[in-house]
Amino acid sequence: MDKNYIEEILQKYKEGSISLEGAMESLRELPYEDLGFAKVDHHRALRNGVPEVIYGAGKTCEQILKIMESLEKRSNVLVTRVPETVYSTIKQRFPQADYSPLAKVMILKNHEIKIKPGYVAVVTGGTSDMAVAEEAALTLELFGNRVERVYDVGVAGLHRLLDKRDILYHANVVIAIAGMEGALASVVGGLVDAPVIAVPTSVGYGASFGGVAALLSMLNSCASGVSVVNIDNGFGAGFLAARINEKIGG
Amino acid sequence: MDKNYIEEILQKYKEGSISLEGAMESLRELPYEDLGFAKVDHHRALRNGVPEVIYGAGKTCEQILKIMESLEKRSNVLVTRVPETVYSTIKQRFPQADYSPLAKVMILKNHEIKIKPGYVAVVTGGTSDMAVAEEAALTLELFGNRVERVYDVGVAGLHRLLDKRDILYHANVVIAIAGMEGALASVVGGLVDAPVIAVPTSVGYGASFGGVAALLSMLNSCASGVSVVNIDNGFGAGFLAARINEKIGG
Amino acid sequence: MDKNYIEEILQKYKEGSISLEGAMESLRELPYEDLGFAKVDHHRALRNGVPEVIYGAGKTCEQILKIMESLEKRSNVLVTRVPETVYSTIKQRFPQADYSPLAKVMILKNHEIKIKPGYVAVVTGGTSDMAVAEEAALTLELFGNRVERVYDVGVAGLHRLLDKRDILYHANVVIAIAGMEGALASVVGGLVDAPVIAVPTSVGYGASFGGVAALLSMLNSCASGVSVVNIDNGFGAGFLAARINEKIGG
Amino acid sequence: MDKNYIEEILQKYKEGSISLEGAMESLRELPYEDLGFAKVDHHRALRNGVPEVIYGAGKTCEQILKIMESLEKRSNVLVTRVPETVYSTIKQRFPQADYSPLAKVMILKNHEIKIKPGYVAVVTGGTSDMAVAEEAALTLELFGNRVERVYDVGVAGLHRLLDKRDILYHANVVIAIAGMEGALASVVGGLVDAPVIAVPTSVGYGASFGGVAALLSMLNSCASGVSVVNIDNGFGAGFLAARINEKIGG
Amino acid sequence: MDKNYIEEILQKYKEGSISLEGAMESLRELPYEDLGFAKVDHHRALRNGVPEVIYGAGKTCEQILKIMESLEKRSNVLVTRVPETVYSTIKQRFPQADYSPLAKVMILKNHEIKIKPGYVAVVTGGTSDMAVAEEAALTLELFGNRVERVYDVGVAGLHRLLDKRDILYHANVVIAIAGMEGALASVVGGLVDAPVIAVPTSVGYGASFGGVAALLSMLNSCASGVSVVNIDNGFGAGFLAARINEKIGG
Amino acid sequence: MDKNYIEEILQKYKEGSISLEGAMESLRELPYEDLGFAKVDHHRALRNGVPEVIYGAGKTCEQILKIMESLEKRSNVLVTRVPETVYSTIKQRFPQADYSPLAKVMILKNHEIKIKPGYVAVVTGGTSDMAVAEEAALTLELFGNRVERVYDVGVAGLHRLLDKRDILYHANVVIAIAGMEGALASVVGGLVDAPVIAVPTSVGYGASFGGVAALLSMLNSCASGVSVVNIDNGFGAGFLAARINEKIGG
Amino acid sequence: MDKNYIEEILQKYKEGSISLEGAMESLRELPYEDLGFAKVDHHRALRNGVPEVIYGAGKTCEQILKIMESLEKRSNVLVTRVPETVYSTIKQRFPQADYSPLAKVMILKNHEIKIKPGYVAVVTGGTSDMAVAEEAALTLELFGNRVERVYDVGVAGLHRLLDKRDILYHANVVIAIAGMEGALASVVGGLVDAPVIAVPTSVGYGASFGGVAALLSMLNSCASGVSVVNIDNGFGAGFLAARINEKIGG
Amino acid sequence: MDKNYIEEILQKYKEGSISLEGAMESLRELPYEDLGFAKVDHHRALRNGVPEVIYGAGKTCEQILKIMESLEKRSNVLVTRVPETVYSTIKQRFPQADYSPLAKVMILKNHEIKIKPGYVAVVTGGTSDMAVAEEAALTLELFGNRVERVYDVGVAGLHRLLDKRDILYHANVVIAIAGMEGALASVVGGLVDAPVIAVPTSVGYGASFGGVAALLSMLNSCASGVSVVNIDNGFGAGFLAARINEKIGG
């Protein structure tokens, strides 16, 4: 297609239907077109329902509002790490915006979402990991993925996890979320054949060092098929699972 | 099926075709059957060509040989982290074993491999990252995946990477391997829509701290859709990519 | 010149135009004069417009005010890391003082600034890095440098950066500012021939460890020609770029 | 008893059966006697079969030989971290000394060992952890404890561990030994009611940081009833388990 | 017993006293029963006075209340890390709940506690370590253990510790709690024959790094028989000591 | 010029002097040309005397030889981190290659070097830092810069440094190289007005952590105008100084 | 003397001037007396003017008050790390108590202080280090040492330090206090022959890691004769300098 | 005296007994004279027996020999960290050189040493710390200090240390050397009134991190009057103790 586009310009210039300046102008943008960036973005804008994502941390109410306004027409919008106070203000402008106080996630769902077949299992070690889990789950759902939530099944009480193993066995992707020693990722990784995305959380104290213990644990998982994202990065895990699921689904 | 199996035992015992001891014996193993472990292993053994993997580091020649002998009949065998001297000894017993001195990987390919559609792109920042890359690539190929190698395309010379972007655009999964500052993962992550598995390598010196700089860089990637495995863990990345590709392919 | 000064004293004493005490007194200060400290300081005081810098963090309003009063006559004054409340108080005494709430920088511009030829490009990965970038830019401008701001061009969307590459190509110095994985420094370092000063920022969470990930990334840059200053040290980068630019300009 | 001892000295001196110097001499040692150190040591020397322990690392052949000679008469001797070459030399002097090349432990068993009731379970995640495990097991056995070895039951294949759970359920103490992510400690801790001593090993690579990942994992175990000793400290775990078992047994 | 249970089901089904569905249903739960999880839990619920523990940190008032209500009937309840404000609210519902503002521990003692023979010594280096010590002591007492408190006997004034050595000599278990350099664990470990559980505390500043200095110190104790729990983990030490003491007592 | 190039192609195609395929072919490379990568590389190849650099670490003799052969015609060649044994082999093929056993640097100087005005001062704290210093100095000289070496002037004997301050005062750039506590960078930074590039070295032991102490020291320099490169990165400092000096000189 | 004391008791008992119980009682305390702890404490209490020290951090008003009341009769009292609010309360009970808001030190000077000959120099790099310096200085003065304060003489402006070198040359002990890169300790250590006590401060940001950069810098000082105390530990440095000065003075 | 020197030059020039050039020449060196560096060095050279110190690590045989030859005439020479092979070579040139294989210290004692009154106690936790201890002790002795060695008195067996407390009580300075958890420094610091210099050693394994555990432990000592030098820095501790002892002695 790119080649056709260049051919076309060359021909038009030869035929005189565009001037030298016009041909030059058209070719000036080629490097970027050819890089494919703009095209991809264009495609995205065309497909309704594919959400745009705003990282809310460190942004002011006004900044978030402005970006939302520019996006809402052509896609659903996901804003992560939104403090409750910011949401209150934004709600006045976008009354239809949903907000999860647990996940600190705000969602503007103006466009229908097409649900993919299969599901992603989101598993947590404890109830304190649920905030991160919900960030992942809500991200997944907005991207059109079904989510099975399997919460509070930490390895200290193995029967809780094993009781839910059917859900794990049939997932397209499993997201394993745990703080403290993060052993959940290894145990889940040993149970399933699906790719496992491990999310260390900052849940813990003392020598958990804000999630470092779980992070190292997960990076050193003795089970194969496990990869890791940043501490507390529920969105990142959800986004990656969505990408994998999209590849699977299509 | 599990249910059927239990029903069958119950019926047989009722009918007297098995004794109490026989029924007991059959049910004794149930918890494990029910856990699905044995089944999965069984399935694996049945499907020729699905490789078994031996982590060679810290194992003696004899240990490796013994495990290979028990596996070679029913599957291909992959042995990682095999020193050249160990390979020399093993070759006397298994002359058909292949060995990559670069990747320190030994392969025993007694069974035909069925190739899946699509491919995995394995990308490295520098030539020094090739050992890790080959560990990933050979793992992938033994698991029946096509691999496109894109080596030495580090971000300090961006045109080398951009020149290969077509290969990246059409991959099912991209494995991005880099040492030093590990920026490759972010740049690749920003270019493609496929899931990206980042592998930090211990290539570097001084404040690279044996791969920690690249590891942290990749965990903090500003591009979404990137997850990370342990430093120099080419096998882990290849194995995970194979799992994802299998989900995609089937 | 120092030699002349000593000769002169010796001669004057020989001729009797100064007493032994006078000669002794003149020579007493020699070590410091000879070290060149006083001279340099003297020179600085003579050249109007060369700003003096106060590090505001941990200083009281009164301390800052006192130093400003002693400096404002002979030079412009730059105060970094000034909380907004401190500025409010100081403004009552120096109503002409400018303040950037973003950069937390206060400027007292009583003397004309002579602008040097050429410019310094200040580049950031994200909008959250702008506070650090403005500290650098305002420092540069007060020292008489032109600044080209290239903000929010992180490597996850490479086209944004490449779109501005003309500005980067013609800069005398480039300051590359990024948090998270800090990959910007390597990509910029690979694009330009100018010296690159990299500033890691504390933007990020989890395994960014308050800027350590970006710091390590930048120290290990695979691109040559990159050096690094402390995390969030916008002033330091601006000051160093000003020094380089002054060497270039004269 | 101490009191009696002092009374006795006082009386003897009053009666003149010991001189002032004799009384002084006897009392000179009192502080230490009273501290109980000497007594304890004395007791130990009296009870045959209670082993003395020598930390062999960094000691010369001659130093080890000399200490062994001074100890062998009154007790069994355990020497840890003995290189094979050192053992070869010592064997010439003590032909009856046993040596485990795996655990690098040398044992001189001149005195009968009385076996305590119950047992300690020593559990490992992988075969590479066996060196540390044997150091623990041999220590325990020399101190008169029965040991149940449960090796290579890492959490990536949970059925291997669950298959042995009866052994775990009935142990007086469980020692859980694992490298990599060290998840074994948490899973074992959740299964048993006995005290669990976790030993991180330096087995692993990259971000295992020589056992730090496993160490942090075990310190942050979500299962209660788990405590941790130093990386690779098999002896320490065995010694502590022996102390607990001695308290239980008597 | 498990075997009997299965036999019984088999027989009942053979005899027709239960239907196929009934037999299936009974066997459905077997895996978990066989794993012993449910039984253990069941046993616990049956024995009055064995406390259940709630980790209060990060839980809301309502969550804690709800769990307490479900537990209080069949056991005493221990809630750790309860802020004073949370206690105030809970007291309205459970006026009989005790609270230690120092240890941040809340206790609901509806069932009689049977006291075991022997005692656990809880030793601290300074007065600032008392909060952690009380968390351990109150845990121990609720589990039916006698506690001897030996507080503020840090090694900088050795006579304070030696003065209390009789208490240490006769303890079943010693918990040694210290911040700063954590030397207490080694000195205590050298004095006693009982197992020593060391608890590093976050007491200190500068290079104590929130308890890391004490943690490393304790992990490297030159005295044998010492193991370590997480920083500030008084509950963990108390719980483990209770387990050991239970093994000793019965 | 790029524009001219495109214009020219367009005209030639219009005039028929090149075919459609020819025009397409010429434009195919445009994106890279436009990015300026190829041009820059081309320019470099045209200017004799501008050295190409090979990072020798981890490369085989053959790899280095092959790259040298492809480069030697059009430029001088610098190979860093070359072990003495590798040099011996290469010398057989390139007898004219120079080698510094101290700096582990190999130089192939087939083309005349044009020396720039001014000089760069390379300063070290101790004699052990000389290997890193020579890597910097030889890099600078091959790039056409004059170097003033000021070695072994560490801050513990301040008079040694002050004695050489005239050399420091007149340098275009100062490279300050030190291990241990790295204080040299701050003292030099306080003395001169030139940009200072600080290089921490791995000289030291214990808590120097292989250069980390010096690295942190230099990043926190209380003197402004100092930036830092990786530990032991003499080449990086030399390369950056050459870039600055080139900007100054032209 | 201890010997005399025991002799005396023995004699008195032989002569019958004390009973067996009396002799036993006197000897009961011997272990501690012999250890010298009590005696030393006793001596201290006898010598008026030797201050007792209370570490105020983490203590309540009431606790501090209670300890002060028990000490004030027999000695001066130094309380470190006292928040201003605590002082306000204590002042009501001890109106004569002095307080330094900068050093957070409270002093109760009821007893005359005998000043020792010679002095201790307390040197700081910046004004922000003054809080720590005053903690050291006030400690020294209360222990009867003369203090010469040399503040804000950081190495970035070497002439400030050299200008005061006469004070440094004649000090009995020098305390060098600095944050950021802590280079002051090395420069001072190279100038003087007196013992140097280095105090890293938490002044700085980013990669100063709360004083770690300065701490490592000081531990690796290239100047001999320098030792280090904990970050911000002004009291510790002052106390140690007082000990050295007391040894010198007497 | 400096003043006299300047006066003298001025007078001589006035009288014509020296030329202008001669006067200039004499004054040229003044800054350094005035800084006191040269004088101090001169004094040192004049006093026989004051040793010069060479840090042997990383120096070649020839370098060490050359420095020794330039020093031996005017002082004794201490060379630290000398490998045994280097000593063998040097012994051929300096047959009278002494060498401690344990401390890796070489001593050339051509000049008589004047012994100071009092002594320094050098205390170690274990026998493995003796290498560091001897480096300290031999340094002290060459500087004219008496040394009392108190080795292998670690805190795990407190009676060993208390048995030697008389030696500790009467020392002018105590050097406490220990690896592993380094608790010795705190216990010694609590026993004595002399200044304590703590030396962490790299003795240990696992979480001792090459001496970091002991280093942190010593920096956080709960006993006052303790300061710390670098890991394994026996020379540094000896040198500092010699400085303190010199201040005490005269």
Coordinates of C-alpha atoms in Angstrom, one line a residue, chain G residues 31 34-37 40 44 47 162 165 169-173 189-197 215-216 219-220 224-230 233 235-236 239-240 243-244 247-248, chain H residues 31 34-37 40 44 47 162 165 169-173 189-197 215-216 219-220 224-230 233 235-236 239-240 243-244 247-248:
Chain G
P31 CA 29.9 -11.4 89.7
D34 CA 33.7 -8.1 89.5
L35 CA 32.5 -7.3 86.1
G36 CA 33.0 -3.7 87.0
F37 CA 29.6 -2.5 85.8
V40 CA 31.8 2.2 87.1
R44 CA 30.0 8.1 87.5
R47 CA 31.6 12.7 90.0
L162 CA 41.9 26.4 53.7
R165 CA 43.2 25.5 58.4
Y169 CA 45.8 22.1 62.6
H170 CA 45.7 22.6 66.4
A171 CA 42.6 20.6 67.3
N172 CA 42.8 17.5 69.5
V173 CA 40.1 15.9 67.4
G189 CA 41.7 14.0 56.8
G190 CA 44.5 14.9 54.4
L191 CA 45.1 18.2 56.1
V192 CA 45.4 17.3 59.8
D193 CA 47.3 15.0 62.1
A194 CA 44.5 14.7 64.6
P195 CA 42.0 11.8 64.6
V196 CA 39.0 12.7 62.3
I197 CA 35.5 11.5 63.1
L215 CA 28.4 7.4 54.3
L216 CA 30.1 5.2 51.6
L219 CA 34.1 4.8 54.7
N220 CA 36.3 4.8 51.6
S224 CA 44.1 7.7 56.6
G225 CA 43.0 8.5 60.1
V226 CA 39.3 8.9 59.4
S227 CA 36.6 6.8 61.0
V228 CA 32.8 7.1 60.6
V229 CA 29.6 7.1 62.7
N230 CA 26.0 6.6 61.7
N233 CA 24.7 10.8 64.4
F235 CA 25.7 12.9 69.4
G236 CA 27.8 9.8 68.7
F239 CA 30.5 11.6 72.6
L240 CA 33.4 9.7 71.0
R243 CA 36.2 10.2 75.1
I244 CA 39.3 10.7 73.1
K247 CA 42.2 10.3 77.3
I248 CA 44.4 13.1 75.9
Chain H
P31 CA 51.6 29.0 49.0
D34 CA 51.9 28.3 54.0
L35 CA 49.5 25.5 53.5
G36 CA 51.8 23.6 55.8
F37 CA 52.0 20.6 53.5
V40 CA 54.7 18.6 57.7
R44 CA 58.2 13.7 59.1
R47 CA 62.0 12.3 62.7
L162 CA 34.7 -11.1 80.0
R165 CA 38.1 -7.5 80.4
Y169 CA 39.6 -1.7 80.7
H170 CA 43.1 -0.3 80.7
A171 CA 43.7 0.2 77.0
N172 CA 44.1 3.7 75.5
V173 CA 42.2 2.7 72.5
G189 CA 31.7 -0.5 73.4
G190 CA 29.5 -1.1 76.4
L191 CA 32.4 -2.4 78.6
V192 CA 35.1 0.2 78.1
D193 CA 35.6 3.9 78.5
A194 CA 38.3 4.1 75.8
P195 CA 37.5 5.1 72.2
V196 CA 36.5 2.0 70.2
I197 CA 37.4 1.7 66.5
L215 CA 29.5 -2.9 58.8
L216 CA 25.8 -2.0 59.3
L219 CA 27.4 1.7 62.4
N220 CA 24.2 1.1 64.4
S224 CA 28.2 5.1 72.4
G225 CA 31.9 5.8 71.7
V226 CA 32.2 3.5 68.7
S227 CA 33.3 4.5 65.2
V228 CA 33.8 2.4 62.1
V229 CA 36.3 2.0 59.3
N230 CA 36.0 0.3 55.9
N233 CA 40.6 -2.1 56.8
F235 CA 45.6 -0.7 58.5
G236 CA 43.1 2.2 58.7
F239 CA 46.7 4.1 61.8
L240 CA 43.8 6.0 63.5
R243 CA 47.1 9.0 65.9
I244 CA 44.9 8.9 69.0
K247 CA 47.7 12.7 71.0
I248 CA 47.4 10.9 74.4

